[in-house]
Coordinates of N, CA and C in Angstrom, one line a residue:
Chain A
X1 N 5.4 0.3 18.1 CA 4.7 -1.0 17.2 C 4.5 -1.9 17.8
X2 N 3.1 -2.5 17.7 CA 2.8 -3.7 18.1 C 3.6 -4.7 17.6
X3 N 3.1 -6.6 17.9 CA 3.6 -7.5 17.6 C 2.5 -8.3 17.8
X4 N 2.3 -9.1 16.9 CA 1.9 -10.7 17.5 C 2.7 -11.8 17.4
X5 N 2.4 -12.6 18.4 CA 3.4 -13.6 18.8 C 3.0 -14.5 18.8
X6 N 3.6 -15.9 17.7 CA 2.6 -17.4 18.2 C 3.5 -18.4 18.6
X7 N 3.3 -19.0 19.6 CA 3.9 -20.1 20.0 C 3.3 -21.3 20.3
X8 N 4.0 -22.1 19.9 CA 5.5 -22.4 19.7 C 5.8 -22.5 18.2
X9 N 7.2 -22.0 17.5 CA 6.8 -21.6 16.1 C 6.9 -23.3 15.5
X10 N 7.0 -23.9 15.6 CA 7.0 -25.8 15.4 C 6.4 -26.9 16.7
X11 N 5.3 -27.3 16.2 CA 5.1 -28.4 17.0 C 4.6 -29.5 16.1
X12 N 5.7 -30.3 17.0 CA 5.3 -32.2 16.7 C 4.1 -33.0 17.6
X13 N 3.4 -33.4 16.9 CA 2.6 -34.2 17.9 C 2.1 -35.6 17.7
X14 N 2.1 -36.4 18.3 CA 1.4 -37.9 18.2 C 0.1 -37.8 18.0
X15 N -0.5 -38.8 17.1 CA -1.8 -39.3 16.6 C -2.5 -39.4 18.4
X16 N -4.0 -38.7 17.9 CA -4.8 -38.5 19.2 C -4.3 -37.1 20.5
X17 N -3.3 -37.0 20.4 CA -2.8 -36.2 21.3 C -3.4 -34.5 21.2
X18 N -3.8 -34.2 22.8 CA -4.6 -32.7 22.1 C -3.2 -31.7 22.3
X19 N -3.4 -30.8 21.6 CA -2.2 -29.6 21.2 C -2.8 -27.9 21.4
X20 N -1.7 -27.3 22.1 CA -2.4 -26.4 22.4 C -1.7 -25.3 21.7
X21 N -2.1 -24.1 20.9 CA -0.6 -23.2 20.1 C -2.0 -21.9 20.8
X22 N -0.9 -20.7 21.0 CA -1.0 -19.6 22.3 C -0.7 -18.4 21.1
X23 N -1.5 -17.9 21.0 CA -1.2 -16.7 20.5 C -1.2 -15.0 21.2
X24 N -0.5 -13.6 21.3 CA -0.7 -13.0 22.0 C -0.3 -11.9 21.0
X25 N -1.0 -10.4 21.1 CA -0.5 -9.5 20.9 C -0.9 -8.4 21.7
X26 N -0.5 -7.1 21.5 CA -0.1 -5.9 22.3 C -0.3 -4.6 21.5
X27 N -1.5 -5.2 20.9 CA -1.7 -3.9 20.0 C -3.2 -3.1 20.6
X28 N -3.5 -4.1 21.3 CA -5.0 -3.8 22.1 C -5.9 -3.9 21.4
X29 N -5.8 -4.9 20.2 CA -7.1 -5.3 18.9 C -7.8 -6.0 19.9
X30 N -9.1 -5.6 19.3 CA -10.6 -6.6 20.1 C -10.8 -7.4 19.6
X31 N -10.4 -7.8 18.1 CA -10.9 -9.1 17.4 C -9.8 -9.7 16.9
X32 N -9.6 -11.3 17.7 CA -8.7 -12.2 17.1 C -9.0 -13.1 16.5
X33 N -8.2 -14.0 15.7 CA -8.9 -14.8 14.4 C -7.6 -16.4 14.6
X34 N -7.7 -17.1 14.5 CA -7.2 -18.5 14.4 C -7.7 -19.1 12.7
X35 N -6.8 -18.9 12.0 CA -6.8 -20.0 10.6 C -6.1 -21.1 10.4
X36 N -5.8 -22.0 9.5 CA -5.6 -22.8 9.0 C -5.2 -22.7 7.8
X37 N -3.9 -22.9 7.5 CA -4.0 -22.8 6.2 C -2.8 -24.3 5.6
X38 N -3.4 -24.8 4.6 CA -2.9 -26.1 4.4 C -1.7 -25.8 2.5
X39 N -1.0 -26.6 2.6 CA 0.0 -26.1 1.6 C -0.7 -26.3 0.3
X40 N -0.3 -25.1 -0.5 CA -1.6 -24.6 -1.8 C -2.8 -24.1 -1.3
X41 N -2.9 -24.1 -0.4 CA -4.2 -23.7 -0.2 C -4.7 -21.9 0.8
X42 N -5.5 -21.3 0.3 CA -5.9 -20.3 1.2 C -6.1 -20.4 2.5
X43 N -6.4 -19.5 3.7 CA -6.5 -19.5 4.9 C -8.2 -20.0 5.4
X44 N -8.2 -20.5 5.9 CA -9.1 -20.9 6.4 C -9.8 -20.6 7.8
X45 N -10.9 -20.3 8.2 CA -11.0 -19.7 9.5 C -11.5 -20.9 10.3
X46 N -10.8 -21.1 11.4 CA -11.2 -21.8 12.6 C -12.3 -21.2 13.5
X47 N -11.7 -20.0 14.2 CA -12.7 -19.8 15.4 C -12.1 -18.4 15.6
X48 N -13.1 -17.5 15.7 CA -12.5 -15.8 16.0 C -13.3 -15.5 17.2
X49 N -13.2 -14.2 17.8 CA -13.4 -13.5 19.2 C -12.8 -12.5 18.9
X50 N -14.4 -11.7 19.4 CA -14.3 -10.4 19.0 C -14.2 -9.7 20.5
X51 N -14.5 -9.8 21.7 CA -13.9 -9.3 22.6 C -13.7 -10.6 23.5
X52 N -12.9 -10.1 24.6 CA -12.5 -11.2 25.5 C -13.9 -12.2 26.1
X53 N -13.3 -13.2 26.6 CA -14.7 -14.5 26.5 C -15.6 -14.5 25.4
X54 N -15.3 -14.1 24.1 CA -16.2 -14.4 23.5 C -15.4 -15.3 22.5
X55 N -16.3 -16.1 21.6 CA -16.1 -17.1 20.8 C -16.6 -17.3 19.3
X56 N -16.1 -17.5 18.3 CA -17.3 -17.6 17.0 C -16.6 -18.3 16.5
X57 N -17.4 -19.4 16.0 CA -16.8 -20.8 15.2 C -17.0 -20.4 13.7
X58 N -15.9 -20.5 13.2 CA -15.4 -20.4 11.5 C -16.0 -21.6 10.8
X59 N -15.6 -21.5 10.0 CA -15.7 -22.8 8.8 C -15.0 -24.1 8.8
X60 N -14.5 -24.2 9.8 CA -13.4 -25.5 10.3 C -13.3 -25.7 11.9
X61 N -14.5 -25.2 12.3 CA -14.1 -25.4 13.5 C -14.2 -27.3 14.4
X62 N -14.8 -27.8 13.6 CA -15.1 -29.5 14.2 C -13.6 -29.4 14.6
X63 N -13.7 -30.2 15.7 CA -12.0 -30.9 15.8 C -11.0 -29.8 16.4
X64 N -11.7 -29.0 16.7 CA -10.6 -27.3 17.5 C -11.4 -27.0 18.6
X65 N -10.8 -26.6 19.7 CA -11.5 -25.2 21.0 C -10.9 -24.4 21.0
X66 N -11.5 -23.0 21.8 CA -10.5 -22.0 21.4 C -11.3 -20.9 23.0
X67 N -9.8 -20.4 23.1 CA -10.1 -19.9 24.5 C -9.5 -18.1 24.3
X68 N -10.5 -17.5 24.6 CA -9.8 -16.0 24.5 C -10.6 -15.5 26.3
X69 N -9.0 -15.8 27.2 CA -9.7 -15.4 28.8 C -9.3 -14.1 28.8
X70 N -7.8 -13.4 27.8 CA -7.7 -12.2 28.0 C -8.2 -11.3 27.0
X71 N -7.9 -10.0 26.6 CA -8.1 -9.5 25.5 C -7.0 -9.9 24.6
X72 N -5.9 -9.8 25.1 CA -4.2 -9.9 24.7 C -3.9 -11.3 23.8
X73 N -4.9 -12.3 24.0 CA -4.4 -13.0 24.2 C -5.6 -14.5 23.8
X74 N -5.0 -15.2 22.6 CA -6.0 -16.1 21.9 C -5.7 -17.3 21.6
X75 N -5.6 -18.5 22.7 CA -5.7 -19.8 22.5 C -6.2 -20.7 21.5
X76 N -5.6 -21.7 21.0 CA -6.3 -22.7 20.3 C -6.2 -24.9 20.3
X77 N -6.7 -24.9 21.0 CA -6.3 -26.5 20.7 C -7.2 -27.6 19.8
X78 N -6.1 -28.1 19.2 CA -6.3 -29.2 18.3 C -6.7 -30.6 19.5
X79 N -8.3 -30.9 19.7 CA -8.4 -31.7 20.4 C -8.5 -33.3 20.2
X80 N -7.4 -33.8 18.9 CA -7.1 -35.3 18.9 C -6.5 -34.8 17.5
X81 N -5.2 -34.7 17.7 CA -4.3 -35.0 16.7 C -4.6 -35.6 15.7
X82 N -4.6 -35.5 14.0 CA -4.9 -36.9 13.2 C -3.8 -37.0 12.7
X83 N -3.5 -38.2 12.4 CA -1.8 -38.7 11.9 C -1.6 -38.1 10.5
X84 N -0.5 -38.0 10.3 CA 0.1 -37.3 8.9 C -0.6 -35.8 8.7
X85 N -0.8 -35.3 9.7 CA -1.6 -33.8 9.9 C -0.3 -32.9 9.5
X86 N -0.6 -31.8 8.7 CA 0.7 -31.2 8.2 C -0.2 -29.9 7.7
X87 N 0.4 -28.8 8.8 CA -0.5 -27.2 8.7 C 0.2 -26.5 9.2
X88 N -0.1 -24.9 8.7 CA 0.6 -24.0 9.3 C -0.9 -22.9 10.1
X89 N -1.0 -22.5 11.1 CA -1.9 -22.5 11.8 C -1.7 -20.7 12.3
X90 N -2.5 -19.8 11.5 CA -2.2 -18.1 11.6 C -2.6 -17.4 12.5
X91 N -2.6 -17.0 13.2 CA -3.1 -16.0 14.1 C -3.5 -14.8 13.8
X92 N -4.5 -14.0 13.7 CA -4.4 -12.4 13.4 C -5.1 -11.7 14.6
X93 N -5.3 -10.5 14.2 CA -5.7 -9.7 15.2 C -6.3 -8.1 14.3
X94 N -7.5 -7.6 15.0 CA -7.4 -6.3 14.1 C -8.6 -5.6 15.5
X95 N -8.2 -4.2 15.0 CA -9.3 -3.5 15.9 C -10.5 -3.5 15.4
X96 N -11.5 -2.4 15.7 CA -12.6 -2.1 15.2 C -12.8 -1.7 13.9
X97 N -14.2 -1.5 13.1 CA -14.2 -1.1 11.5 C -13.5 -1.4 10.9
X98 N -12.9 -0.6 10.2 CA -12.1 -0.5 8.7 C -10.9 -0.7 8.9
X99 N -10.3 -1.4 10.1 CA -9.1 -1.6 10.3 C -8.3 -2.5 10.0
X100 N -7.1 -2.7 9.8 CA -6.6 -3.8 9.3 C -6.0 -4.8 9.8
X101 N -6.4 -6.1 9.3 CA -5.7 -6.9 10.2 C -4.3 -7.3 10.3
X102 N -3.8 -7.5 11.0 CA -2.1 -8.0 11.3 C -2.5 -9.3 11.6
X103 N -1.3 -10.4 11.1 CA -1.4 -11.3 11.3 C 0.3 -12.0 11.6
X104 N 0.2 -13.3 12.7 CA 1.3 -13.5 13.1 C 2.2 -14.8 11.9
X105 N 3.6 -15.5 12.7 CA 4.0 -15.5 11.6 C 4.0 -17.1 11.7
X106 N 3.1 -17.7 12.5 CA 2.6 -19.1 12.0 C 3.3 -19.8 12.9
X107 N 2.4 -20.8 13.6 CA 2.7 -22.4 14.2 C 2.7 -23.3 13.2
X108 N 3.8 -23.8 12.7 CA 3.9 -25.1 12.3 C 3.7 -26.4 12.6
X109 N 2.2 -27.4 12.5 CA 2.3 -28.3 13.1 C 2.3 -29.9 12.1
X110 N 2.8 -30.6 12.7 CA 3.6 -31.9 12.3 C 3.1 -32.8 13.2
X111 N 2.0 -33.8 12.2 CA 1.8 -34.9 13.3 C 1.8 -36.4 13.0
X112 N 3.0 -37.1 13.9 CA 3.3 -38.1 13.0 C 2.9 -39.6 14.0
Chain B
X1 N -23.4 -17.3 -1.4 CA -22.5 -17.1 -0.7 C -21.3 -16.2 -0.9
X2 N -20.3 -15.5 0.0 CA -18.9 -15.1 -0.8 C -17.9 -16.4 -1.1
X3 N -17.4 -15.8 -2.0 CA -16.2 -16.4 -2.0 C -14.8 -15.7 -3.0
X4 N -13.7 -16.2 -3.0 CA -12.6 -15.6 -4.0 C -12.1 -17.1 -4.7
X5 N -11.4 -16.6 -5.8 CA -11.0 -17.4 -7.0 C -9.9 -17.0 -7.4
X6 N -8.8 -17.3 -7.3 CA -7.9 -16.8 -7.8 C -7.4 -17.9 -9.3
X7 N -7.6 -18.1 -10.4 CA -7.6 -18.6 -11.4 C -6.3 -19.5 -11.4
X8 N -4.8 -18.5 -11.2 CA -3.9 -18.8 -11.5 C -3.4 -19.7 -10.5
X9 N -2.6 -20.8 -10.2 CA -2.1 -21.4 -9.1 C -0.8 -20.5 -8.9
X10 N -0.4 -20.5 -9.8 CA 1.4 -20.4 -10.4 C 1.9 -19.3 -11.7
X11 N 2.1 -18.4 -11.4 CA 2.6 -17.4 -12.6 C 4.0 -17.1 -12.1
X12 N 4.6 -17.1 -13.3 CA 5.8 -17.2 -13.8 C 6.2 -15.5 -14.6
X13 N 7.6 -15.0 -14.2 CA 7.5 -14.0 -14.9 C 9.0 -13.4 -15.1
X14 N 9.5 -12.8 -15.7 CA 11.1 -12.1 -15.7 C 11.2 -11.1 -15.3
X15 N 12.0 -10.9 -14.3 CA 12.5 -9.7 -13.7 C 12.3 -8.0 -14.9
X16 N 11.5 -7.3 -14.4 CA 11.7 -6.7 -14.9 C 10.5 -6.5 -15.7
X17 N 9.9 -7.4 -15.9 CA 8.2 -7.8 -17.2 C 7.4 -7.2 -16.4
X18 N 6.2 -6.9 -16.8 CA 5.1 -6.2 -16.2 C 4.3 -7.8 -15.7
X19 N 3.5 -7.3 -14.4 CA 2.4 -8.4 -13.7 C 1.1 -8.3 -13.5
X20 N 0.2 -9.5 -13.9 CA -1.2 -8.9 -13.6 C -1.2 -10.1 -13.0
X21 N -1.8 -10.5 -11.4 CA -2.1 -11.3 -10.8 C -3.7 -11.4 -10.9
X22 N -4.8 -12.6 -10.8 CA -6.1 -12.6 -11.5 C -7.2 -12.5 -9.8
X23 N -8.1 -12.2 -9.8 CA -8.9 -12.7 -8.8 C -10.3 -11.9 -9.1
X24 N -11.2 -12.8 -9.0 CA -12.6 -12.9 -8.9 C -13.4 -13.2 -7.9
X25 N -14.2 -12.2 -7.3 CA -15.1 -12.5 -6.2 C -16.5 -12.8 -6.4
X26 N -17.2 -13.5 -5.5 CA -18.6 -13.5 -5.8 C -19.0 -13.0 -4.6
X27 N -20.1 -12.0 -4.4 CA -20.5 -11.1 -3.3 C -21.6 -10.2 -3.8
X28 N -23.0 -10.5 -2.8 CA -24.2 -9.6 -3.4 C -23.7 -8.6 -2.6
X29 N -23.5 -7.5 -3.1 CA -23.3 -6.3 -2.3 C -22.2 -5.7 -2.6
X30 N -21.4 -4.5 -2.0 CA -20.2 -4.2 -2.2 C -19.1 -4.4 -0.7
X31 N -18.2 -5.1 -1.5 CA -17.7 -6.1 -0.5 C -16.6 -5.0 -0.6
X32 N -15.7 -5.1 0.6 CA -14.0 -4.6 1.2 C -13.1 -6.1 0.2
X33 N -12.2 -5.5 -0.4 CA -11.3 -6.5 -0.8 C -9.4 -6.2 -0.7
X34 N -9.1 -6.8 -0.9 CA -7.4 -6.7 -0.1 C -6.7 -7.9 -1.0
X35 N -5.3 -7.2 -1.1 CA -4.3 -8.3 -1.4 C -3.6 -8.6 -0.3
X36 N -3.1 -9.9 -0.3 CA -1.9 -9.9 1.0 C -0.8 -10.8 0.0
X37 N 0.1 -10.5 0.6 CA 1.7 -11.0 0.3 C 2.2 -11.8 1.4
X38 N 3.0 -13.1 1.2 CA 3.1 -14.3 2.2 C 4.6 -14.9 1.7
X39 N 5.8 -14.1 2.7 CA 7.0 -14.4 2.0 C 7.2 -15.9 3.0
X40 N 8.4 -16.9 2.3 CA 8.3 -17.7 2.9 C 8.4 -18.1 4.5
X41 N 7.4 -18.7 5.0 CA 7.8 -19.0 6.7 C 7.6 -17.6 7.3
X42 N 6.7 -16.8 7.1 CA 6.3 -15.7 7.4 C 4.4 -15.5 7.3
X43 N 3.9 -14.7 8.0 CA 2.5 -14.4 8.0 C 2.4 -13.5 6.7
X44 N 0.9 -13.1 7.2 CA 0.7 -12.6 5.6 C 0.7 -10.9 6.1
X45 N 1.4 -10.2 4.9 CA 1.2 -8.7 5.1 C 0.2 -8.0 4.0
X46 N -0.5 -7.0 4.3 CA -1.3 -6.3 3.2 C -0.3 -5.4 2.8
X47 N -1.4 -5.9 1.3 CA -0.6 -4.8 0.3 C -1.2 -3.7 -0.4
X48 N -2.5 -4.1 -0.5 CA -3.3 -3.0 -0.2 C -4.4 -3.6 -0.3
X49 N -5.7 -2.1 -0.3 CA -7.0 -2.4 -0.1 C -8.0 -2.1 -0.8
X50 N -9.3 -2.2 -0.9 CA -10.0 -1.5 -1.1 C -11.4 -1.4 -0.6
X51 N -11.7 -0.1 -0.3 CA -12.9 0.2 0.4 C -14.2 1.0 -0.7
X52 N -14.9 0.8 -0.8 CA -15.9 1.5 -2.1 C -15.7 3.1 -2.0
X53 N -15.0 3.7 -3.3 CA -14.7 4.3 -3.5 C -13.5 4.4 -4.9
X54 N -12.9 4.5 -5.1 CA -12.0 5.0 -6.0 C -11.5 3.4 -7.0
X55 N -11.9 3.0 -7.9 CA -11.8 1.8 -8.4 C -10.3 1.1 -8.4
X56 N -9.2 2.2 -8.6 CA -7.9 1.7 -8.8 C -7.2 2.1 -7.2
X57 N -6.8 1.2 -6.7 CA -6.1 1.6 -5.7 C -4.6 1.2 -5.3
X58 N -3.5 2.1 -4.7 CA -2.5 2.0 -5.0 C -2.0 1.1 -3.5
X59 N -0.6 0.7 -3.8 CA -0.4 -0.6 -2.7 C 0.9 -0.1 -2.5
X60 N 2.0 -0.8 -1.6 CA 3.2 -0.7 -1.7 C 4.2 -1.6 -2.1
X61 N 5.2 -0.5 -2.4 CA 6.3 -1.3 -3.3 C 5.5 -1.5 -5.0
X62 N 4.9 -0.5 -5.3 CA 4.5 -0.3 -7.3 C 3.6 -1.4 -7.2
X63 N 3.0 -1.9 -6.7 CA 1.9 -2.7 -6.3 C 0.5 -1.7 -6.7
X64 N -0.5 -2.3 -7.6 CA -1.6 -1.5 -7.8 C -2.9 -2.4 -8.1
X65 N -4.3 -2.4 -7.6 CA -5.3 -3.2 -8.3 C -6.4 -2.2 -8.9
X66 N -7.4 -2.8 -9.5 CA -8.2 -2.7 -10.0 C -9.4 -3.0 -9.6
X67 N -10.8 -2.1 -9.2 CA -11.9 -3.0 -8.3 C -12.7 -3.0 -10.2
X68 N -13.4 -4.1 -10.5 CA -14.1 -4.1 -11.8 C -15.7 -4.5 -11.1
X69 N -16.6 -3.8 -10.6 CA -17.8 -4.5 -10.1 C -18.8 -5.3 -11.3
X70 N -18.5 -4.6 -12.6 CA -19.4 -5.6 -13.8 C -18.6 -6.9 -14.1
X71 N -17.3 -7.0 -13.6 CA -16.5 -8.3 -13.9 C -16.2 -8.9 -12.9
X72 N -16.7 -8.4 -11.4 CA -16.5 -9.3 -9.8 C -15.2 -9.5 -9.8
X73 N -14.2 -8.2 -10.4 CA -12.5 -8.8 -10.3 C -12.2 -7.6 -9.7
X74 N -11.0 -7.9 -8.9 CA -10.1 -7.4 -8.3 C -8.3 -7.6 -8.8
X75 N -8.0 -7.7 -9.9 CA -6.9 -7.7 -10.2 C -5.4 -7.3 -9.5
X76 N -4.6 -7.8 -9.6 CA -3.2 -6.9 -8.8 C -2.4 -7.1 -10.3
X77 N -1.3 -5.4 -10.1 CA -0.9 -5.1 -11.1 C 0.5 -4.6 -10.8
X78 N 1.5 -5.0 -11.1 CA 2.8 -4.1 -10.8 C 3.9 -3.7 -12.7
X79 N 4.1 -2.9 -12.7 CA 4.6 -2.7 -14.0 C 5.8 -3.0 -14.3
X80 N 6.7 -3.1 -13.2 CA 8.2 -3.9 -13.4 C 8.6 -4.9 -12.2
X81 N 8.7 -6.3 -12.3 CA 8.9 -6.9 -11.6 C 10.1 -7.2 -10.6
X82 N 10.5 -7.5 -9.4 CA 11.8 -7.4 -8.4 C 11.6 -8.7 -8.4
X83 N 12.8 -9.0 -8.6 CA 12.9 -10.7 -8.0 C 12.5 -10.6 -6.2
X84 N 12.3 -9.8 -5.8 CA 12.3 -9.9 -4.4 C 10.7 -10.0 -4.3
X85 N 10.2 -9.9 -5.3 CA 8.5 -9.9 -5.2 C 8.1 -11.6 -5.6
X86 N 9.2 -12.6 -5.3 CA 9.2 -13.6 -5.3 C 8.1 -14.0 -4.0
X87 N 6.8 -14.6 -4.3 CA 6.1 -14.7 -2.9 C 4.5 -15.4 -3.2
X88 N 4.0 -15.8 -2.5 CA 2.8 -16.2 -2.4 C 1.7 -15.3 -2.2
X89 N 0.5 -14.2 -3.3 CA 0.0 -13.9 -3.1 C -1.9 -14.0 -2.9
X90 N -2.3 -13.4 -2.0 CA -3.4 -13.8 -1.8 C -4.3 -12.9 -2.1
X91 N -5.6 -12.9 -2.4 CA -7.0 -12.3 -2.6 C -7.6 -12.3 -1.1
X92 N -8.7 -11.6 -0.5 CA -9.4 -11.8 -0.3 C -10.5 -10.3 0.1
X93 N -11.7 -10.9 0.4 CA -12.7 -10.3 0.7 C -13.5 -10.4 2.1
X94 N -14.2 -9.2 2.2 CA -14.6 -8.8 3.5 C -15.9 -8.0 3.4
X95 N -16.9 -8.6 4.2 CA -18.2 -8.5 3.8 C -19.0 -7.7 5.3
X96 N -20.0 -7.2 5.2 CA -20.9 -6.8 6.3 C -19.4 -5.7 7.3
X97 N -19.9 -6.1 8.5 CA -18.8 -5.3 9.5 C -17.6 -5.6 9.5
X98 N -16.9 -6.0 8.5 CA -15.6 -6.2 8.2 C -14.8 -7.2 9.4
X99 N -15.7 -7.9 9.5 CA -15.0 -8.8 10.9 C -14.8 -10.4 10.4
X100 N -15.1 -11.1 9.1 CA -14.7 -12.0 8.3 C -14.1 -11.6 7.2
X101 N -12.8 -12.5 7.0 CA -12.5 -12.0 5.6 C -12.1 -13.4 5.2
X102 N -12.7 -13.6 3.8 CA -12.5 -14.8 3.2 C -11.0 -14.7 2.0
X103 N -10.3 -15.9 2.2 CA -9.1 -15.4 1.2 C -9.1 -16.9 0.3
X104 N -9.0 -16.3 -1.1 CA -8.6 -17.5 -2.4 C -7.4 -18.0 -1.8
X105 N -7.2 -19.2 -2.7 CA -6.4 -20.4 -2.4 C -4.8 -20.1 -2.7
X106 N -4.6 -18.1 -3.5 CA -3.3 -18.0 -3.6 C -2.9 -18.4 -4.9
X107 N -1.7 -17.2 -5.2 CA -1.1 -17.7 -6.5 C 0.9 -17.6 -6.4
X108 N 1.4 -17.9 -6.4 CA 2.8 -18.4 -6.5 C 3.4 -17.8 -7.5
X109 N 4.0 -16.6 -7.4 CA 4.5 -15.5 -8.0 C 6.1 -16.2 -8.1
X110 N 6.9 -16.6 -9.2 CA 8.0 -17.0 -9.6 C 8.9 -15.8 -10.2
X111 N 9.7 -15.4 -9.9 CA 10.6 -14.1 -10.7 C 12.1 -15.1 -11.6
X112 N 11.7 -14.9 -12.9 CA 13.0 -15.8 -13.7 C 14.4 -14.6 -13.9
X113 N 15.0 -14.8 -13.6 CA 16.3 -13.6 -14.1 C 16.0 -13.6 -15.5

């Protein structure tokens, strides 16, 4: 079986700081995703990538950059962390067609 | 535009009782529908999925859901809830080529002893 690994698990940043979150999968999945989850809310799509070096904006891309330099990894950068921001960032991947999504366990971000 | 509504932010049931979690979707066309569960400090795990076909789909751990085109609904059910079912449940819809999935806000299930 495969696994999706998100690093770090916890991230504390300062206001205005640039922060990078990483996601690795060994399923050989084509498509990878970054979602933001706020307390009591569903997941909102930030960026996704359907293949290496591809990037597609989601509904919440402002304030973020993403990078898919290898098929197995997908990075997300918070370009300028906002004070008191607290959220969980979830990475997911899937193969093509009707295949299932697989989620990582998340990176918990706190900005002080 | 497509959307998913879970009208109940929190549902409390007694252990052993039956459960229904509600989900309404909005989409012009035939959607793919999903229920995911999230345990504390974990990612989402797929409970079950609906692709066009039999409207009642069976999932893991005794969960099932029924698709209703006329009601635009995909409610989740379980005949007898166990304490280990205490979690947040998300309904989701995928459209087109299944490359994007849209989530509801989730329903927190609380199980009373």
